Structure formats: structure tokens, C-alpha cells
């Protein structure tokens, strides 16, 4: 009952906070830009033995200056709240409003609302909330409006300006800037702990992913965490793949959450000096997808295999579909293509497919195959084909079509004299991660 | 004598701080990237009546992930200090060093030092200072190293990786990150002040540029500044082009420097509530160029015209050559081309020409003419031609040549049936800022 009251109260607050019957607004940006930005954030989280381990292909970036606009026909005047990530101006019918307004009034009738946003480090993004005037994917955006005014006062006809509809991740909280986006977490406890030679080994019961939390950390010296899939790896402080070192000087007890997420089952906690800790737990980070597919057979072992596979797949379903939860956590096109197929059966989460395809492709000019791997460029096209087949989402295909064309032009330029594709300088020919597999010659 | 001692002391400190006989290091980055970044910063400083007023063409951005390396042959081991803007790793001969080292030791012999840097919001940049191991424009950089390792442990041959030599602005202070770059300033006082109808009008004696400083600001309410070339403009609070409003609540006196620079001769200070100020001064901001050309004739008026022109030109010589100190402060190609010619006579400041050419051109793909103006693309080529003619700097031409090619390809694609250029959708045909001047038809 207590919870029910809370929910009721929250609903009432929501009604007061937003205009009655308000349409649903979300943060919007130039399509694909937040996908590229967030994939940079994600792929630059990889470390190896405490060293930063970035990708070896070109990382693209968002457009830093973006114009957003939409025309509205209002039956009555509206108060409209504006939330913006970046430096911006606001125009109604082409007339700039002084400063950086947070609330504007739009009179009844037909009006054009425009915002132009500059943001170098994060994606230019807007959230507009009125009764009917809301930001959504129907807004038009461009990275070059070409809106000049000549010596006679004539404004350009913008006949050469390309407007495209906005992108969105359905982020509906105006107070949370897109750059602050994080997947949800929940606290989990280790199922056991035991003294190891020089530390304490925590077992979280199965392969998991998230942020280790040290409770009641105190003292002066170094606290170290060594992560492992196995007890052996976590105890091998000189060889385990990921680790954390904290140099602290704390007179009072303090909780500390590791800044970088890690994949592990076991964590080996060690400390020197007079550093002490009350307990070690974790914040499990996960993508909030819906389970839509299921499988059950008369064979208990097969069911277990399915469950393990599904859990592994869920771990690898995150901001994007990644190659593996422990090491790279990169958006490899070949791995993602397998994930798409599993996803259509298990979660049918279309947005994660779209995000992954946009992140992989990045921006023009094309200077290499996707992930530098020739076959991975082909998987990318197959991914779009399948996506359309499973979802019928024609708009996405139309939106991404120019980037399909430019990648295909790149591929076209790398054909051999027979019109077929084979290795050229800079290409990685993958085919499969198998030794003694010839990767020479033409790919038919 | 006191000053002399200070200088001596400073020199001694310098000797202790850096290894004896150290070679000169500077901050380096992917060539052109800092120019693009800083031109974004500069061009987004424009306001009109307190509203943000950005450009209408595509703003490009730096590469967010950049690899830097150089091979050294050391006669003896060296301690090397590393300063980095961004998240980074360090490798010696391909072996990563744990964490984010600030000092490393490189043994005698032939070794390759590599740093790989990720920075989304600012330009990935490094400053390396050893005795002979220093960062300078001889380092090689790339935005896609294509350094993969296949299933057999084989490392890619990098035959398809394009390395280019690093860019630099000769920023030699390792403690000052490139993103903190600012032109120098010096305090200037108004030559007079007088009470106006509702405020105080300060006259700084001539057209100038910088940041207004309010000394001893106190009280609760709004302090406003209205800027003008003339007293009339500064007093016209409803029409003057630039202004500042500060809403304050200060119990104690506090100095306040305006965050955005402005061009003005007169400043009209007004306050409401019980806001008070002790005095109003300015920080004059300038480019530290050297005067190399001179002109003197028997005609005093001609000499004065020359001096005014030279001063105006100096005001417009900043991070880049800009169109005008008061309004746009944008890097217009047509205006810059005139500046280049004046510069070769007056300052012969080659770096500012290079920076301006790089900033104007931005990155591929080309989606419009420079500043959207057809003739301005041509001025850009002329600017490079002149630069080479005056400086003989072949390296710069080689570096920028790929971007010359891609802009020329864009232009080539916009020829009419006679192989000549005329207006196409999206183009602004400038020719001159003159009314009743036909801009139709072919440009020969």
C-alpha cells in the first residue's frame, strides 16, 4: 500500500509538472550523432592490465553545430519549456529571442520554432516540452543551414540545404542531459568470500558485469582489485587481464565505486599500508530489454545451455551489441550480426540494432572497411537487410541509405581486375578466427 | 636591477626544471585539428543583442582518437616527461606501460615511443620532454593506425595506414593544455567617463577589443553594459549590437571580468537595484605579432591613414585572420585573402596564414563551398598559392594538398554544360558586397 501511494503521488506530480494532455517529448539530435558519440564513450572503456586500450580504426564524431526546427499550427497560445545540451539560440518565425531562454510563449497560429545548438564535447541536443509543441523525430535538422543574408538584405533560399529528421533514443527526462546517459544498475552481493594468500577472494556466483563498490574504505595506502573469470585468474595478480588500483588517504570511512565497469565472476581484493574495507559488493549494470522469445524442451541440459546462452547474450546487449563482455567490449560488425539474429528471437529490441548499425558506420569519408575488416563491411549491409526484413522500418533504411551508398562506393573502388574483392593494403580479411585458414585470393 | 635578478632567477629555474641542453618541445596534434577546434571556439563567440549567433556552414571537428609515434636512437638512457590532453596509453617498442605514466625511462639504443590519445571535447595532444626525446612536428600521427592482431598472433603490416607529420602552434608550456590557449591581454583604462541619462559612459579613446572588467561590484540587482563604436550606439540600449547583463547578489565587493570579448570604443554602464561599482576598466586582448613592415611619407595625413589601417589590421589579426573586429569575427575566406597580402607586408606572420587556411578548409567530405560562397573557395586556393610564393614552405603545401584535391573535386562536380562555374543550389555568389551587381551567369 505504501508503494501504491508513492506511485499515485508520483503520477500526480507528473500531471502538475507538465501541461495536461501533453504530448510525449524526447531528447533529439542530428540522426546517428548520439550513437557515434556513445559508441566512442563505450569503446574507450577498454583497459588491459590498467592501460587504456582503444580501437585501431577511425572514431568519428558528432556535428558540433546543428540547427533544429519544426512548424506548428497552434489553436491556442502555448508555454513551451526548452532544455538544451550546448550553447544555443532560439528563433520563432526567424526572430531570435534574447539570451538563453528556458521558457517561451508561442502565440496561436502557424509558427516555426528553431533552435541552433553548438556543443564541441557532447552531442548538440534539445528537449522541447509544451502542450502540443514537443521535440520528437518529426523535427528537421541540418549541420549546415546555409542561411546567409546578402548585401541587399535578401535571405538565402536554402535550396541547397539538406534537412533530415531528428534522431532520438527515447530519452524522456528533460533534467538528464543525453551525455549523462547510463544503463541502469542494481546492487548485488558476493555469494562467498575467502581469504587468499595476500587478500580476499569474492565470488559473485556467475559471470557478471558492473562496478565494484568498496564499503567503508579507510586508511592510507593502496587498495587493489584483480578481476577474474576463474579464481585462478583473479589470484594471478601479475597476469589477470583487468585490475584497479586506488591510492587513498582516508581518515574517515568512505564508500568508493570503481569508475570503470568490468566483467568478472571473482574479485581478489588486496590492500597495503593500513587500508581497510568493511565489505565488497557490486553494482550490476544491464540493458533493460524485454524477454520476448523463450525455449523449453524435455532435455534439462539443453534448457540449461539455452539459459546460459541467453544470459551471455543479455550481458552483451548493452548501449550496443558488443563482441564479448569481458575483453574488447567493442562494436565489431561480425559479432553484432550474430547478435541481431539472436535478438530478433530473444528480445526483438529494434532500437539496439539501429544504434549498433549507426555506430559501426560512423561518418563519411569512408577511409577503411568497418572495423578495418573487409567481410565486416558486408555484414553491415546484411544487418540492414535483415533489420528491414524483420521490422519493416523503411524510414531507417531511407535515413541510412546515403551512408550505405558511400560505403559501397568505397568497396567498389577496391575491386580487382576481375571485378571481385581480395585483400588490399590496410584490409584485414577475417572469414573466421581460425588458424591455417587461407585468406588469400578473391572473395566471391 | 631588481628585474634583472628576476630574469636570472627564472633562467636558473628553467635550467633546473628541464634537462640540461634539452631540445625544444611543443604541444603537437594531428595536423589541422587544433586549427579547426580553435576556429570553432572563436567563431562561436559571436553574439547579437545578447543572443548566440553562430555560422551557417558546416563546422568540422578534430579526430577524437589519434596515435603519435617517433623512433629515437639514444646514446644514453633518458628520463622523459609526458604531458597529455586526453585519455592515453604509452608504448615503448610496442609494449604498453601500465596506467597513465607521467615520467618514463627510455634505455639507450634505438626505440620507438608511441602515445595514443582519446579526447572527445578537446584536441588529442601530447607534450614530450626528455633531453633529446621531444615532441615536435617531426612526429608521425594517424587517426586510424589499423594495428590489428589476428588469430595467429600476427600483427597487421600497416601497409594501408597513412601517417602524416604532426601539427603544432609552438605552444611550449607543458603545464598549459592546448584547450586553455588564450591570446595575451593587458589592462587598459578609459580616457574619460561621463554621466549619461541612466548610466555612465566610458570612452576608451579609440576602437579597441577585449574584456570589460567591473571593479568592486556589489549589491543586488542587474548590472548592464552596452557597447558602441560611437557614443550614440552605446547610449542606444535598445539598438546597440552587443551588450552584457549580470544578475548579481553580492554582499562583499568583487571584481568581475566579462566572459566574452567585445569590440568597442564606448561602454555604457547601467545598474538597477542597489548595484554599485567602483570603476570600469578593460583587458585589451591582442595577437603578439612582430611589426616588420613600415611606411612613412612626407604627407602627415597619409601617414595617419596608414597607422589607422595598420591598427585595424592588427585588431583583425588574432587566432586567425577575421573579417572585422566588431561583428562577425568569423574566418571569411574573401576577407582573409586580403589580410594575407597586408600581413606579408606588415607582420610576415606565416603561422597565422597557415592556421587560417586550415581552419577555413575544415575536413572532408566537402559539402559546400568555403563559407558557402563559390568565389571564396577560389580565394582559398589563391591564398595557398600566395603563401607558397611568399614563404617557400613546401611542407605545408604537401600537407594540405589532399584537402586541395577534395575541394577541387567538389568544384569540378559543379561545372555547367560549358565547363564553367555558375550558381547552383546552396551557393552564395559574392563577387562583392555591392547592390545592383549582377551575380548571374558563368564565372570565367
mmCIF file of C-alpha atoms in Angstrom, chain B residues 11 13-26 72 74 76 78-81 83 127-136 172 174:
data_model
loop_
_atom_site.group_PDB
_atom_site.id
_atom_site.type_symbol
_atom_site.label_atom_id
_atom_site.label_comp_id
_atom_site.label_asym_id
_atom_site.label_seq_id
_atom_site.Cartn_x
_atom_site.Cartn_y
_atom_site.Cartn_z
ATOM 1 C CA UNK B 11 66.650 31.274 -16.129
ATOM 2 C CA UNK B 13 64.826 27.714 -12.543
ATOM 3 C CA UNK B 14 64.374 26.813 -16.181
ATOM 4 C CA UNK B 15 67.717 25.046 -16.192
ATOM 5 C CA UNK B 16 66.796 23.028 -13.132
ATOM 6 C CA UNK B 17 63.311 22.239 -14.353
ATOM 7 C CA UNK B 18 64.398 20.794 -17.686
ATOM 8 C CA UNK B 19 67.326 18.541 -18.517
ATOM 9 C CA UNK B 20 70.450 20.479 -19.478
ATOM 10 C CA UNK B 21 70.745 21.160 -23.225
ATOM 11 C CA UNK B 22 67.184 19.930 -23.688
ATOM 12 C CA UNK B 23 65.803 20.241 -27.175
ATOM 13 C CA UNK B 24 62.746 22.378 -27.622
ATOM 14 C CA UNK B 25 59.448 20.552 -27.216
ATOM 15 C CA UNK B 26 55.998 21.797 -28.086
ATOM 16 C CA UNK B 72 64.758 7.654 -31.446
ATOM 17 C CA UNK B 74 69.660 7.324 -27.863
ATOM 18 C CA UNK B 76 72.365 7.081 -23.339
ATOM 19 C CA UNK B 78 66.816 9.241 -20.889
ATOM 20 C CA UNK B 79 64.123 10.265 -18.463
ATOM 21 C CA UNK B 80 61.171 11.592 -20.426
ATOM 22 C CA UNK B 81 58.257 13.608 -19.048
ATOM 23 C CA UNK B 83 52.006 15.686 -20.684
ATOM 24 C CA UNK B 127 53.929 17.246 -24.946
ATOM 25 C CA UNK B 128 57.013 15.053 -24.541
ATOM 26 C CA UNK B 129 60.123 16.429 -22.851
ATOM 27 C CA UNK B 130 63.345 14.499 -22.467
ATOM 28 C CA UNK B 131 66.887 15.533 -23.227
ATOM 29 C CA UNK B 132 66.683 14.546 -26.887
ATOM 30 C CA UNK B 133 63.271 12.864 -26.930
ATOM 31 C CA UNK B 134 60.921 15.793 -27.501
ATOM 32 C CA UNK B 135 57.556 16.277 -29.209
ATOM 33 C CA UNK B 136 57.737 18.381 -32.349
ATOM 34 C CA UNK B 172 55.916 25.378 -25.338
ATOM 35 C CA UNK B 174 53.725 21.802 -20.823
#
